[in-house]
mmCIF file of C-alpha atoms in Angstrom:
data_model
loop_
_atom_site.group_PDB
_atom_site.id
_atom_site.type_symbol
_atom_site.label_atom_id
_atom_site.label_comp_id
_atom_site.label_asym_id
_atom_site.label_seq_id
_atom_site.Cartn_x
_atom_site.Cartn_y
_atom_site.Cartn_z
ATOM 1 C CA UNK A 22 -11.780 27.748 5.961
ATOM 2 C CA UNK A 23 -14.726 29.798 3.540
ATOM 3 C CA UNK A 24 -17.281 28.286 1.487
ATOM 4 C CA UNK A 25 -15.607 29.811 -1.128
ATOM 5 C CA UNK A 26 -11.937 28.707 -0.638
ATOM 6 C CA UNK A 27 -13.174 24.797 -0.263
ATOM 7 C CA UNK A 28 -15.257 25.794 -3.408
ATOM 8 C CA UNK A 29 -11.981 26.490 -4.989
ATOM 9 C CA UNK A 30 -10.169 23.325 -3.875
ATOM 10 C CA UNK A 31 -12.953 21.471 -5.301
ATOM 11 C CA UNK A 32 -13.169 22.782 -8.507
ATOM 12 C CA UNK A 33 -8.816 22.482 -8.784
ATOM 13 C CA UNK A 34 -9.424 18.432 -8.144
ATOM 14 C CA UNK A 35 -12.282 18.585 -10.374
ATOM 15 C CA UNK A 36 -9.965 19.745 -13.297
ATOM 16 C CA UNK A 37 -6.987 17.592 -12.340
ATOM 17 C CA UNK A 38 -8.891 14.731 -12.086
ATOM 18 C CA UNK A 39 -10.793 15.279 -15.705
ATOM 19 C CA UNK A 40 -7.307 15.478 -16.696
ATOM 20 C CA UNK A 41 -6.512 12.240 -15.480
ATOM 21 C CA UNK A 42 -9.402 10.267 -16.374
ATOM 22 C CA UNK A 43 -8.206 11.396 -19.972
ATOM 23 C CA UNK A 44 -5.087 10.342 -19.292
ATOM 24 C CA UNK A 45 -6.320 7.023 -17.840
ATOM 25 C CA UNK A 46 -8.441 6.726 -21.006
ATOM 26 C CA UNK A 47 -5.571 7.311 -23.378
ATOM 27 C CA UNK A 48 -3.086 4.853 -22.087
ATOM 28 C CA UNK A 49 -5.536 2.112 -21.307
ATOM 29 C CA UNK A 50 -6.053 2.653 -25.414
ATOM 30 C CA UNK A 51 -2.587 2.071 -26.148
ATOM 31 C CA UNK A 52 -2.138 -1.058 -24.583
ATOM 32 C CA UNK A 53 -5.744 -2.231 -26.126
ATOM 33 C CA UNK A 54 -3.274 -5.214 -27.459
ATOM 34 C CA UNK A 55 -2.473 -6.794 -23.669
ATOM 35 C CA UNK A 56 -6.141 -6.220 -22.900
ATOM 36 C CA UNK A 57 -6.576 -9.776 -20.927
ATOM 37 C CA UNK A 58 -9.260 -11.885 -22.576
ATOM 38 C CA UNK A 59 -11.316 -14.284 -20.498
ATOM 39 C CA UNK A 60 -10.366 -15.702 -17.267
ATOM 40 C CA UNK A 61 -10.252 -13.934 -13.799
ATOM 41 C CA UNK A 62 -8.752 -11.293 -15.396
ATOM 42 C CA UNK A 63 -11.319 -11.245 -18.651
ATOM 43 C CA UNK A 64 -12.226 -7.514 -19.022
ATOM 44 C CA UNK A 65 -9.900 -6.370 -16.829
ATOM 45 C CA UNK A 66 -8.195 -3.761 -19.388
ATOM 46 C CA UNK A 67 -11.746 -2.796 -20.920
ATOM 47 C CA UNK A 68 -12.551 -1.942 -17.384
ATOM 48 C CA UNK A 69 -9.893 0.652 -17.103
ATOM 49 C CA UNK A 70 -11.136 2.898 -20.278
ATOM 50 C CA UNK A 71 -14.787 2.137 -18.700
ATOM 51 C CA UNK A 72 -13.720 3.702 -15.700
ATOM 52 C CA UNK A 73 -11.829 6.433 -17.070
ATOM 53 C CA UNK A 74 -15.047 7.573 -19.245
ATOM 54 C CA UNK A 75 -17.217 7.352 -16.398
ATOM 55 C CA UNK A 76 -15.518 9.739 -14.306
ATOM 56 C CA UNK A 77 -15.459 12.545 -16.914
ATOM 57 C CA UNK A 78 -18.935 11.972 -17.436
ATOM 58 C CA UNK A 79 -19.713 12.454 -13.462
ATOM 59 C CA UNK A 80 -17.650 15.205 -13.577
ATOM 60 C CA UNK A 81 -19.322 17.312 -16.500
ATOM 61 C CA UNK A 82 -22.515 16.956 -13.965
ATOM 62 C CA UNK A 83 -20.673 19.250 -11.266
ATOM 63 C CA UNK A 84 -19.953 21.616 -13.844
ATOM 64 C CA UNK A 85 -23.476 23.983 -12.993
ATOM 65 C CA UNK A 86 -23.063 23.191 -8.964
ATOM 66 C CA UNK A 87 -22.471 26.260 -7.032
ATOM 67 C CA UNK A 88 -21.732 25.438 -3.767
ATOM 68 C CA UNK A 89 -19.745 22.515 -2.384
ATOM 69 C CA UNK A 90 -22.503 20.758 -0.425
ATOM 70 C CA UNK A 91 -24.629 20.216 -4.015
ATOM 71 C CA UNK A 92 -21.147 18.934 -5.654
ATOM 72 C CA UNK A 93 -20.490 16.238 -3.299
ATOM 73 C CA UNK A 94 -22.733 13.601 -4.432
ATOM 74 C CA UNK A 95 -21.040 13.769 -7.746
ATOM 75 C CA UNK A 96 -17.915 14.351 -6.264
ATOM 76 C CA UNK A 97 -18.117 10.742 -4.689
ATOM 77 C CA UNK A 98 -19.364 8.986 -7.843
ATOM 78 C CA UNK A 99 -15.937 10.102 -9.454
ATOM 79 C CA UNK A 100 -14.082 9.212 -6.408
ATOM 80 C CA UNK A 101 -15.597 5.723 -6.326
ATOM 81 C CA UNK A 102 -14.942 4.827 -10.110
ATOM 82 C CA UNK A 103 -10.798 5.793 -9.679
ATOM 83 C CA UNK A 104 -10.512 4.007 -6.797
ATOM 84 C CA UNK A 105 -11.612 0.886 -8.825
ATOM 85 C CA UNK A 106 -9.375 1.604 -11.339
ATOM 86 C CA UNK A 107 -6.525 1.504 -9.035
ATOM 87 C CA UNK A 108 -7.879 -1.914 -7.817
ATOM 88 C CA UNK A 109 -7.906 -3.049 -11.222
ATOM 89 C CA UNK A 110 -5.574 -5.945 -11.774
ATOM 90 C CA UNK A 111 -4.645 -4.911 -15.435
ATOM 91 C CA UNK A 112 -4.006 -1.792 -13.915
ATOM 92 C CA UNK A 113 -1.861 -3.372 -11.382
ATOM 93 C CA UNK A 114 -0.047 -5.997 -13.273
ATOM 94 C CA UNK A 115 0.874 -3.145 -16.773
ATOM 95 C CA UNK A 116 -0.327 -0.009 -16.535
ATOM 96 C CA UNK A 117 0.588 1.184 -12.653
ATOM 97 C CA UNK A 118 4.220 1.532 -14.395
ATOM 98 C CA UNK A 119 3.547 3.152 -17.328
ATOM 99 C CA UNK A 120 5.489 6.405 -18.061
ATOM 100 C CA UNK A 121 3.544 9.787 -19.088
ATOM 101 C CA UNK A 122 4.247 13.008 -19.390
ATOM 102 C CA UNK A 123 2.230 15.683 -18.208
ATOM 103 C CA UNK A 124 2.904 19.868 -18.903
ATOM 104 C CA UNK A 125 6.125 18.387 -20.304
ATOM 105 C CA UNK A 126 7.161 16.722 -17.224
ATOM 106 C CA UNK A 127 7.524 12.860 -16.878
ATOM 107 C CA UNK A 128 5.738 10.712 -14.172
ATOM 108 C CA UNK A 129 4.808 7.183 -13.471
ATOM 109 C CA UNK A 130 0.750 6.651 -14.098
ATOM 110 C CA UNK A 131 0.225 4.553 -10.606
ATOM 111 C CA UNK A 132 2.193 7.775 -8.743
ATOM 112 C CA UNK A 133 -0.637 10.024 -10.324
ATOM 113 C CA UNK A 134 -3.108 8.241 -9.463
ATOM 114 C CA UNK A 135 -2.029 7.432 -5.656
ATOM 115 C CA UNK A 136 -1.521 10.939 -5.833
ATOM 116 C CA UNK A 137 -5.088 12.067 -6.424
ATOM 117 C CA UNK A 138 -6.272 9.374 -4.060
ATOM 118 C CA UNK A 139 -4.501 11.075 -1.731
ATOM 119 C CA UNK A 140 -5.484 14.965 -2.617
ATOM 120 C CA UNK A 141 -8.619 13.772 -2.227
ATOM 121 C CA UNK A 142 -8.342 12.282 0.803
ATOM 122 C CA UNK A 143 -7.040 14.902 2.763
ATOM 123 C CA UNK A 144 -10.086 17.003 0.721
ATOM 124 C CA UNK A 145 -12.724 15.137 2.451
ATOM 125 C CA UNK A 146 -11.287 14.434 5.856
ATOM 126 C CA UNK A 147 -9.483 17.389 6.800
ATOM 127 C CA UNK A 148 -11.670 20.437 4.767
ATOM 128 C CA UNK A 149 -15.187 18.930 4.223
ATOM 129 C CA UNK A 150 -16.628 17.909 7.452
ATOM 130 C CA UNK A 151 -16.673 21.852 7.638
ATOM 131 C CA UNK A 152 -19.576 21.934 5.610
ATOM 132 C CA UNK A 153 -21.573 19.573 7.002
ATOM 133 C CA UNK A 154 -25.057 21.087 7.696
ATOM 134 C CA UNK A 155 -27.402 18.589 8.419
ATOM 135 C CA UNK A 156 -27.531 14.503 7.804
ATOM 136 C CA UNK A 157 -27.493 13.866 4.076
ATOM 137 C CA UNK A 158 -23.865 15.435 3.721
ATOM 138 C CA UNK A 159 -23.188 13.457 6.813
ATOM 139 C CA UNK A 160 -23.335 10.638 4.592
ATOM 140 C CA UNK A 161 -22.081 11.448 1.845
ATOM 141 C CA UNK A 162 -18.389 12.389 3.541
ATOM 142 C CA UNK A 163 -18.691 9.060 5.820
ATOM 143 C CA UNK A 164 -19.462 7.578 2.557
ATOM 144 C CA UNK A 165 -16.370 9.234 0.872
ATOM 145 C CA UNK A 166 -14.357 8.209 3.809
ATOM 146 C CA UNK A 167 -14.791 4.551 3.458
ATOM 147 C CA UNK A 168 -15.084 4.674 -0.181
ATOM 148 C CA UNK A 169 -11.768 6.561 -1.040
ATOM 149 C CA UNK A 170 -8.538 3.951 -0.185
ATOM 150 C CA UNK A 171 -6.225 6.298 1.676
ATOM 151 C CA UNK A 172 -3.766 3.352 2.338
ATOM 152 C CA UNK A 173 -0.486 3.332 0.054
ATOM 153 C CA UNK A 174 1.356 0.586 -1.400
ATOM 154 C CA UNK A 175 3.162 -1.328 1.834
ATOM 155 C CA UNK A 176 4.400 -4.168 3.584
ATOM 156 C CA UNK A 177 0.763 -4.374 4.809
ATOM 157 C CA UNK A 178 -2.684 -3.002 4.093
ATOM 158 C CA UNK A 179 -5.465 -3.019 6.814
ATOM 159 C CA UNK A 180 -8.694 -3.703 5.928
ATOM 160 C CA UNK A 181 -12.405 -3.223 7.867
ATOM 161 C CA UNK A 182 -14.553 -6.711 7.735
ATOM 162 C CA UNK A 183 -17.220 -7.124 10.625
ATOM 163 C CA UNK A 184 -16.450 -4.258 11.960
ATOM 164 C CA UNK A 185 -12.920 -5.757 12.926
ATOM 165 C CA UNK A 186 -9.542 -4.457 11.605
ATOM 166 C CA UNK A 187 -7.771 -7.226 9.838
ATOM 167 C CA UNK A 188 -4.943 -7.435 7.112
ATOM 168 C CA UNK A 189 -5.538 -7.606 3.535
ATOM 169 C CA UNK A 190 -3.764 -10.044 1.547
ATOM 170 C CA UNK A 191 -2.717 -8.793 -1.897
ATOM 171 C CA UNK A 192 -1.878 -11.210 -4.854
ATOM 172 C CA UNK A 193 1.530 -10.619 -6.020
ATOM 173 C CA UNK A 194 1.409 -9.871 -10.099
ATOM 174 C CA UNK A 195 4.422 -9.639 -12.077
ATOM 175 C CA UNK A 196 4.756 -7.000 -14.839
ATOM 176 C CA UNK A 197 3.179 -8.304 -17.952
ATOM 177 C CA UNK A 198 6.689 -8.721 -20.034
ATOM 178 C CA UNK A 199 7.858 -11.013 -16.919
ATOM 179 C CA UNK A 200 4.580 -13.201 -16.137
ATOM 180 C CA UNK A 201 5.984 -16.194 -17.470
ATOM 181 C CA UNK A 202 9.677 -16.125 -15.941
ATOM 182 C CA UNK A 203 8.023 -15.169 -12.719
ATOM 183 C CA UNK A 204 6.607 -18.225 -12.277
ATOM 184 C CA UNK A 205 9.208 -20.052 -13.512
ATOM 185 C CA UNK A 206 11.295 -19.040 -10.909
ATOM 186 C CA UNK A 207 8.820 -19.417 -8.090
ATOM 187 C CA UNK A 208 8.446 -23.072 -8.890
ATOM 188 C CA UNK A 209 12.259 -23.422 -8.984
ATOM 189 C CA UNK A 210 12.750 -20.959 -5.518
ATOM 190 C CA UNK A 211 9.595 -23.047 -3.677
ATOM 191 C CA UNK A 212 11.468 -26.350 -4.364
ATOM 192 C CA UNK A 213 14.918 -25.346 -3.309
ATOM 193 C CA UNK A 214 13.069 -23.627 -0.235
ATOM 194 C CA UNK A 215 11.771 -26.752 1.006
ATOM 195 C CA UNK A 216 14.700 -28.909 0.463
ATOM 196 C CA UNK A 217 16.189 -25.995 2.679
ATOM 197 C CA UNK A 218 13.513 -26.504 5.454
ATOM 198 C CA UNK A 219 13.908 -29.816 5.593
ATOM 199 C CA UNK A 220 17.221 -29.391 6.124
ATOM 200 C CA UNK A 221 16.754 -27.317 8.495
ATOM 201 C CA UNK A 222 14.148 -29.317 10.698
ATOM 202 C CA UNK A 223 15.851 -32.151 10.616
ATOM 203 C CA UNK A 224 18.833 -30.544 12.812
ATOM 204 C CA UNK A 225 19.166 -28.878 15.612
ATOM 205 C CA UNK A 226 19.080 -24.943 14.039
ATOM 206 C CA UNK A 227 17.456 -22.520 15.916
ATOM 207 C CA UNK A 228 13.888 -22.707 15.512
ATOM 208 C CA UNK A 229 13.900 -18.686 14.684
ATOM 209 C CA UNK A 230 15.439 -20.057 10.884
ATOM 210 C CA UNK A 231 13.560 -22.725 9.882
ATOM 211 C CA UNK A 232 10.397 -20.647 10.742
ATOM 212 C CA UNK A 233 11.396 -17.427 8.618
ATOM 213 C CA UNK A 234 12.142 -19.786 5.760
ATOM 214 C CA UNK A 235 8.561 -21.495 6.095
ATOM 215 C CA UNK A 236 7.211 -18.021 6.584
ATOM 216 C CA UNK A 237 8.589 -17.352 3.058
ATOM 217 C CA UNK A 238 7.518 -20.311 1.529
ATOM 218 C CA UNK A 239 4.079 -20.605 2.421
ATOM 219 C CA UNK A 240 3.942 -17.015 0.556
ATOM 220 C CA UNK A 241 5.594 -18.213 -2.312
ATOM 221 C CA UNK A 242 2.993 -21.292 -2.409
ATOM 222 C CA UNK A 243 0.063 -19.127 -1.580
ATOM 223 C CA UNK A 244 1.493 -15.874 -4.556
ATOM 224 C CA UNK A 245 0.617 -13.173 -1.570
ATOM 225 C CA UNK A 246 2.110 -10.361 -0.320
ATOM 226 C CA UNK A 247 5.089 -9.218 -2.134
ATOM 227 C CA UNK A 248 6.539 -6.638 0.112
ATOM 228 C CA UNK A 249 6.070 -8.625 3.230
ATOM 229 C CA UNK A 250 7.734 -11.600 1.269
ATOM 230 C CA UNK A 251 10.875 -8.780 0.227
ATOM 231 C CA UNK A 252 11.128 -7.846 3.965
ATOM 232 C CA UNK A 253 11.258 -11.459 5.359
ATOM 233 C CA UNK A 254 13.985 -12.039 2.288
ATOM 234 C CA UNK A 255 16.045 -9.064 4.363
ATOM 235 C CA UNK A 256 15.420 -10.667 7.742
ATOM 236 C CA UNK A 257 16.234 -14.034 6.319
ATOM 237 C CA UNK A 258 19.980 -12.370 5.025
ATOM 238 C CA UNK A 259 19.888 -10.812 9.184
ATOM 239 C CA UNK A 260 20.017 -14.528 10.578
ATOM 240 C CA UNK A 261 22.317 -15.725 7.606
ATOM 241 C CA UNK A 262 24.788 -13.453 9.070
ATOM 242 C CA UNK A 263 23.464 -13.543 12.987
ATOM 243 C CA UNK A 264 23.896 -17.565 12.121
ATOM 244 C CA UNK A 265 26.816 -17.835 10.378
ATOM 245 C CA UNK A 266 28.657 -19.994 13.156
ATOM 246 C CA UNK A 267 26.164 -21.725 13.885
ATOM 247 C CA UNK A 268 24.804 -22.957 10.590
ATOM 248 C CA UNK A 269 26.509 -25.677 8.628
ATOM 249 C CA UNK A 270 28.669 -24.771 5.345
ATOM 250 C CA UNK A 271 25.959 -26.524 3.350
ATOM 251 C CA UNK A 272 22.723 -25.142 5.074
ATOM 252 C CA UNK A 273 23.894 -21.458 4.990
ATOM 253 C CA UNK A 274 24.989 -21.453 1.214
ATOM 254 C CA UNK A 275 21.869 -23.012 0.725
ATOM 255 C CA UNK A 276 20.591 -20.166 2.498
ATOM 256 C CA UNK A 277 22.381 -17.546 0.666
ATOM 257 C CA UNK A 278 21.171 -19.190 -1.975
ATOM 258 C CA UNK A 279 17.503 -19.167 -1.809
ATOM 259 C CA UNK A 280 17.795 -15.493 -0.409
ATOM 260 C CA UNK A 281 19.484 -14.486 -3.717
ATOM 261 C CA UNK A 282 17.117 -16.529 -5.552
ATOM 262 C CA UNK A 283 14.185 -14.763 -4.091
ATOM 263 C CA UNK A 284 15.966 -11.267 -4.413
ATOM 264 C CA UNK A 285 15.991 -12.116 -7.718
ATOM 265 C CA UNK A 286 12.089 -12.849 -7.891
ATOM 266 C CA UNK A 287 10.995 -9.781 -6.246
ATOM 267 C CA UNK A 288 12.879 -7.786 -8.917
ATOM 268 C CA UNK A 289 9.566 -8.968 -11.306
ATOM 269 C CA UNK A 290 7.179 -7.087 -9.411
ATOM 270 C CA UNK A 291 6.320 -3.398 -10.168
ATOM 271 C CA UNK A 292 4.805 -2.629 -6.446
ATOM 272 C CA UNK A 293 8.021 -3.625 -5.212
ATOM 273 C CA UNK A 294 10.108 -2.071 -7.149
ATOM 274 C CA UNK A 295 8.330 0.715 -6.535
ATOM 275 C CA UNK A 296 8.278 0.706 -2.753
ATOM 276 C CA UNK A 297 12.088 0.352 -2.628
ATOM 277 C CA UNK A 298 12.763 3.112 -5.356
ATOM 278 C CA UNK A 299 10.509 4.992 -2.986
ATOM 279 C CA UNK A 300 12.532 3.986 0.139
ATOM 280 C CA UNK A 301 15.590 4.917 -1.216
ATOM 281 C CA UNK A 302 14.703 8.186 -1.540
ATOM 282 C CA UNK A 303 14.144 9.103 2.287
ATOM 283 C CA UNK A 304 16.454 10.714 4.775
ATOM 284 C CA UNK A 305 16.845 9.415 8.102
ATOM 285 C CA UNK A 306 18.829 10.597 11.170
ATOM 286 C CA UNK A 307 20.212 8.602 14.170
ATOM 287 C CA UNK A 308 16.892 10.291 16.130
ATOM 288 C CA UNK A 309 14.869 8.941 12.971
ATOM 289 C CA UNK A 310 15.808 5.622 13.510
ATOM 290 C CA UNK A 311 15.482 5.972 17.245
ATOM 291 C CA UNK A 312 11.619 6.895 16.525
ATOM 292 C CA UNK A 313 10.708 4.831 14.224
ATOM 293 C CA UNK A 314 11.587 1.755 16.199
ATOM 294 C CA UNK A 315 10.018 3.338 19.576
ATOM 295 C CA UNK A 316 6.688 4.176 18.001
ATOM 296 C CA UNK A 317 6.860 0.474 15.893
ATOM 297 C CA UNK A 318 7.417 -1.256 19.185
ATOM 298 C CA UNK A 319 4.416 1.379 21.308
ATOM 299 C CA UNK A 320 2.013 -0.145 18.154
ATOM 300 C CA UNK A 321 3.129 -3.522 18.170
ATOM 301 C CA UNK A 322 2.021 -3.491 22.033
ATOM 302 C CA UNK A 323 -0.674 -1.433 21.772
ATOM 303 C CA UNK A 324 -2.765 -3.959 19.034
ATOM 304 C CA UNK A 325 -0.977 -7.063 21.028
ATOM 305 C CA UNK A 326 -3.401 -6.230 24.024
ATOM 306 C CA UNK A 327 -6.769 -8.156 23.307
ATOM 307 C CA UNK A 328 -9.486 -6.554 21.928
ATOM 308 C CA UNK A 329 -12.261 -7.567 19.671
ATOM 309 C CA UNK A 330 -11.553 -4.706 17.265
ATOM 310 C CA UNK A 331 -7.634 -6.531 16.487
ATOM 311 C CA UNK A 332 -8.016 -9.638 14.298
ATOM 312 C CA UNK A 333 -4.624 -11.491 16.071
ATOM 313 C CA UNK A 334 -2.962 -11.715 12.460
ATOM 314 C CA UNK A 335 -2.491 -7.625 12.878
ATOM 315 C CA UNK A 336 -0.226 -7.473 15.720
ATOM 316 C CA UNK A 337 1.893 -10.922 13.828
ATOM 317 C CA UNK A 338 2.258 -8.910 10.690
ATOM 318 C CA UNK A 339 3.453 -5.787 12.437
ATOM 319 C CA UNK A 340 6.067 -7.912 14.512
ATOM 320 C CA UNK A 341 7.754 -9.992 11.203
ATOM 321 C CA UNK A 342 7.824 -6.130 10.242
ATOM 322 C CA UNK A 343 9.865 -5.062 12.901
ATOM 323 C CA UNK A 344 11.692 -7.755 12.858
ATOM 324 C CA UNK A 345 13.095 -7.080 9.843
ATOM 325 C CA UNK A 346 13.525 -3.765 10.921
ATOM 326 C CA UNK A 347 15.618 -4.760 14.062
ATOM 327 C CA UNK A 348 16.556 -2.216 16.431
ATOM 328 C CA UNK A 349 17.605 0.342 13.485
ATOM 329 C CA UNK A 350 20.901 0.816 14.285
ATOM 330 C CA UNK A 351 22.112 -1.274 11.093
ATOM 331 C CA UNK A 352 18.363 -1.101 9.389
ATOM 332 C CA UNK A 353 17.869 -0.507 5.987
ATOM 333 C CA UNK A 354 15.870 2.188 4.455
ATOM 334 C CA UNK A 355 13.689 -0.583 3.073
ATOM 335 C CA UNK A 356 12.996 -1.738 6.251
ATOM 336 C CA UNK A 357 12.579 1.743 7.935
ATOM 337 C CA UNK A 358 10.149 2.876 5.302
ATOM 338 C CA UNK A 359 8.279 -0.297 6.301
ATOM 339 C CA UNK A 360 7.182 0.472 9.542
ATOM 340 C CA UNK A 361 6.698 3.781 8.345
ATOM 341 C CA UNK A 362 4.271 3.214 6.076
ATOM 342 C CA UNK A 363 2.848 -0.109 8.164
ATOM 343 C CA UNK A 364 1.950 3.408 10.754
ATOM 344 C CA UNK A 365 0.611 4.851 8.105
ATOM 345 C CA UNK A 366 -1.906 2.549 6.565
ATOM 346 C CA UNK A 367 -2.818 1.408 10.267
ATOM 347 C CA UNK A 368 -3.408 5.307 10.857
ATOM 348 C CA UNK A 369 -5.747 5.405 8.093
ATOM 349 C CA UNK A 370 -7.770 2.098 8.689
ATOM 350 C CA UNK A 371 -9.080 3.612 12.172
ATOM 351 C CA UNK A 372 -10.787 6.365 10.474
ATOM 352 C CA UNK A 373 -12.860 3.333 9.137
ATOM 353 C CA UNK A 374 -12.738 1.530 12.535
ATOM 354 C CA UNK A 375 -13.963 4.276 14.806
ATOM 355 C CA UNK A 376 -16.382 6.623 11.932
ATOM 356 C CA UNK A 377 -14.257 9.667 13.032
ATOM 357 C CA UNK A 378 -11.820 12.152 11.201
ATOM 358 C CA UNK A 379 -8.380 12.147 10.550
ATOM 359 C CA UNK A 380 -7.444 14.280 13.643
ATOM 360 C CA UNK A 381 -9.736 12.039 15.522
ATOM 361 C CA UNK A 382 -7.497 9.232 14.261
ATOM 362 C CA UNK A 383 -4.668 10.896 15.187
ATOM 363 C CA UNK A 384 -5.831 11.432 18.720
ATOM 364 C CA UNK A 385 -5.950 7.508 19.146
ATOM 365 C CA UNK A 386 -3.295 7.124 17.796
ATOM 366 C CA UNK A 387 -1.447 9.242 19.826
ATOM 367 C CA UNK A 388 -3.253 8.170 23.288
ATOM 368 C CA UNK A 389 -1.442 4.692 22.127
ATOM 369 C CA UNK A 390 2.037 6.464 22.259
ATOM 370 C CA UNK A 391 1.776 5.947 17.988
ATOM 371 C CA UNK A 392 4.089 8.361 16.310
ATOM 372 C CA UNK A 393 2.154 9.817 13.542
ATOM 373 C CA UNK A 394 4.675 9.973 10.601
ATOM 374 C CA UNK A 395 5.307 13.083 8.722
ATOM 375 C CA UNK A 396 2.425 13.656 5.739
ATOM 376 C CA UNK A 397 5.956 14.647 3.521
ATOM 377 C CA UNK A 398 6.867 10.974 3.482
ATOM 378 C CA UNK A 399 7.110 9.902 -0.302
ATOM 379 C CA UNK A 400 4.321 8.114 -1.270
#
């Protein structure tokens, strides 16, 4: 691709993404009155309109550039400051949700921004490296590419730490209206749940039960990981009915129970809402399914082998993952988006990993025998 038509690309994002900071700015304004004060979380909201500013004001400094190269630095600034944003635990917990309405069409705020996270992306890894021309713009785009968080809203995000790929643990946030019932209910789900496991432990269940349950619990008790806890909820309704005969009257209402109870919970939380609104929306064939478990499995095995790149939690994440997911025969589209999006983020994270591009990635990944899913898949 020309100078000129990267040029072009550039200077589209550049406008889009003025028009978002505005946006950004405007309804982190409106909710000025659930601003958190003090705390963890002391600033949080004040952040967001920080933010927003910021980038415009980077971007007014591109304005004069003339060629790509010069614009990057810049570029990367404004990058930088919305990727905080969407970091931002205000953000996360009452704004991600928000509805706006842009050339008189209606969208979800977090779905913009994850959007332009992603345009931007595919920007620096798949058209910039054409430009590079000697070291500093080296930087800058390896820079961009560990700056920028290409990884989407999942069952799992991968992070880089010591130069080691390991997963990162999100704290589960209720929307603001339902912050207090949310952990009402947790207290009342994490007590029934271990009444349950005792239960449970103190028979002779299979093991396979009692360990999903304490698999749920200890994320109740530690408030982590609300997908992962949704998809265990889905494996935990799998063995109700796999169980069934095996499972006394009182342990598997009490199981039904607690499953209901949590389904209940999840219902709170704004990222998973969102990743099941967005997993009801695919399409998937017989072959579909087929894949998706084949190139699950082929990634399960391939980070399973040791190697002192693979913190050993990856591979156990990935396989309560597909667990859920089952052969896919009978699998949700919950749990099929899953492991599509678990191949996702992982296919991201190497870019980190191994300082190389996206088709570099891709490569790997497909030397593994990874399937690399379709970009189309809904964010």
């Amino acid at each position: 691709m020309s100078n000129t038509n990267i040029h072009t690309k550039i200077r589209l994002r550049q406008v889009k993404l003025r028009a978002l900071a505005n946006l950004l700015g405007t309804v982190a304004m409106r909710s000025i009155d659930r601003w958190p004060i003090g705390g963890t979380d002391g600033g949080a909201g004040r952040a967001v309109k920080a933010g927003s500013e910021r980038i415009y004001r980077i971007l007014e400094g591109t304005a004069q550039l003339s060629h790509p190269n010069m614009m990057l630095p810049t570029f990367a600034n404004a990058m930088r400051e919305l990727a905080l944003i969407r970091s931002n635990t205000f953000f996360i917990s009452d704004l991600i949700k928000s509805p706006v309405k842009v050339e008189n069409q209606r969208y979800v705020l977090g779905d913009l921004v994850d959007d332009e996270l992603s345009e931007l992306h595919e920007l620096v890894d798949l058209e910039l490296p054409q430009l590079i021309s000697d070291q500093a713009t080296a930087k800058t785009i390896e820079d961009l590419r560990i700056t920028v968080p290409p990884q989407k809203v999942g069952p799992i995000v991968f992070i880089i730490d010591d130069d080691m790929l390991k997963i990162q643990h999100s704290a589960s946030r209720a929307g603001q209206p339902n912050i207090k019932n949310a952990r009402s209910a947790r207290d009342s789900i994490i007590s029934r749940g271990q009444m349950l496991l005792d239960e449970l432990l103190s028979s002779n269940h299979d093991k396979r039960v009692a360990a999903a349950i304490s698999s749920m619990q200890n994320k109740l008790i530690e408030d982590v990981d609300i997908i992962q806890l949704g998809l265990e909820n889905t494996y935990c309704d799998m063995l109700c009915d796999a169980y069934a005969g095996e499972l006394s009257v009182i342990a598997l209402a009490a199981m039904r129970a607690y499953s209901i109870g949590i389904s209940q919970y999840l219902a709170q939380f704004p990222d998973w809402v969102r990743f099941t609104e967005n997993a009801a929306s695919i399409e998937l064939t017989e072959h579909d399914r087929k894949e998706i478990h084949r190139s699950g499995q082929n990634l399960l095995n391939e980070l399973s082998k040791p190697n002192r790149l693979i913190d050993p939690e990856v591979p156990k994440s990935i396989k309560l993952v597909l667990e859920a997911y089952g052969d896919g025969k009978k699998a949700s589209k919950r749990t099929a988006f899953a492991v599509i999006r678990t191949i996702e983020n992982f296919v991201s994270s190497i870019v980190g990993i191994f300082g190389d591009s996206i088709q570099g990635a891709k490569r790997l990944s497909r030397n593994g025998g990874v399937m690399i899913v379709d970009d189309r898949a809904p964010v």
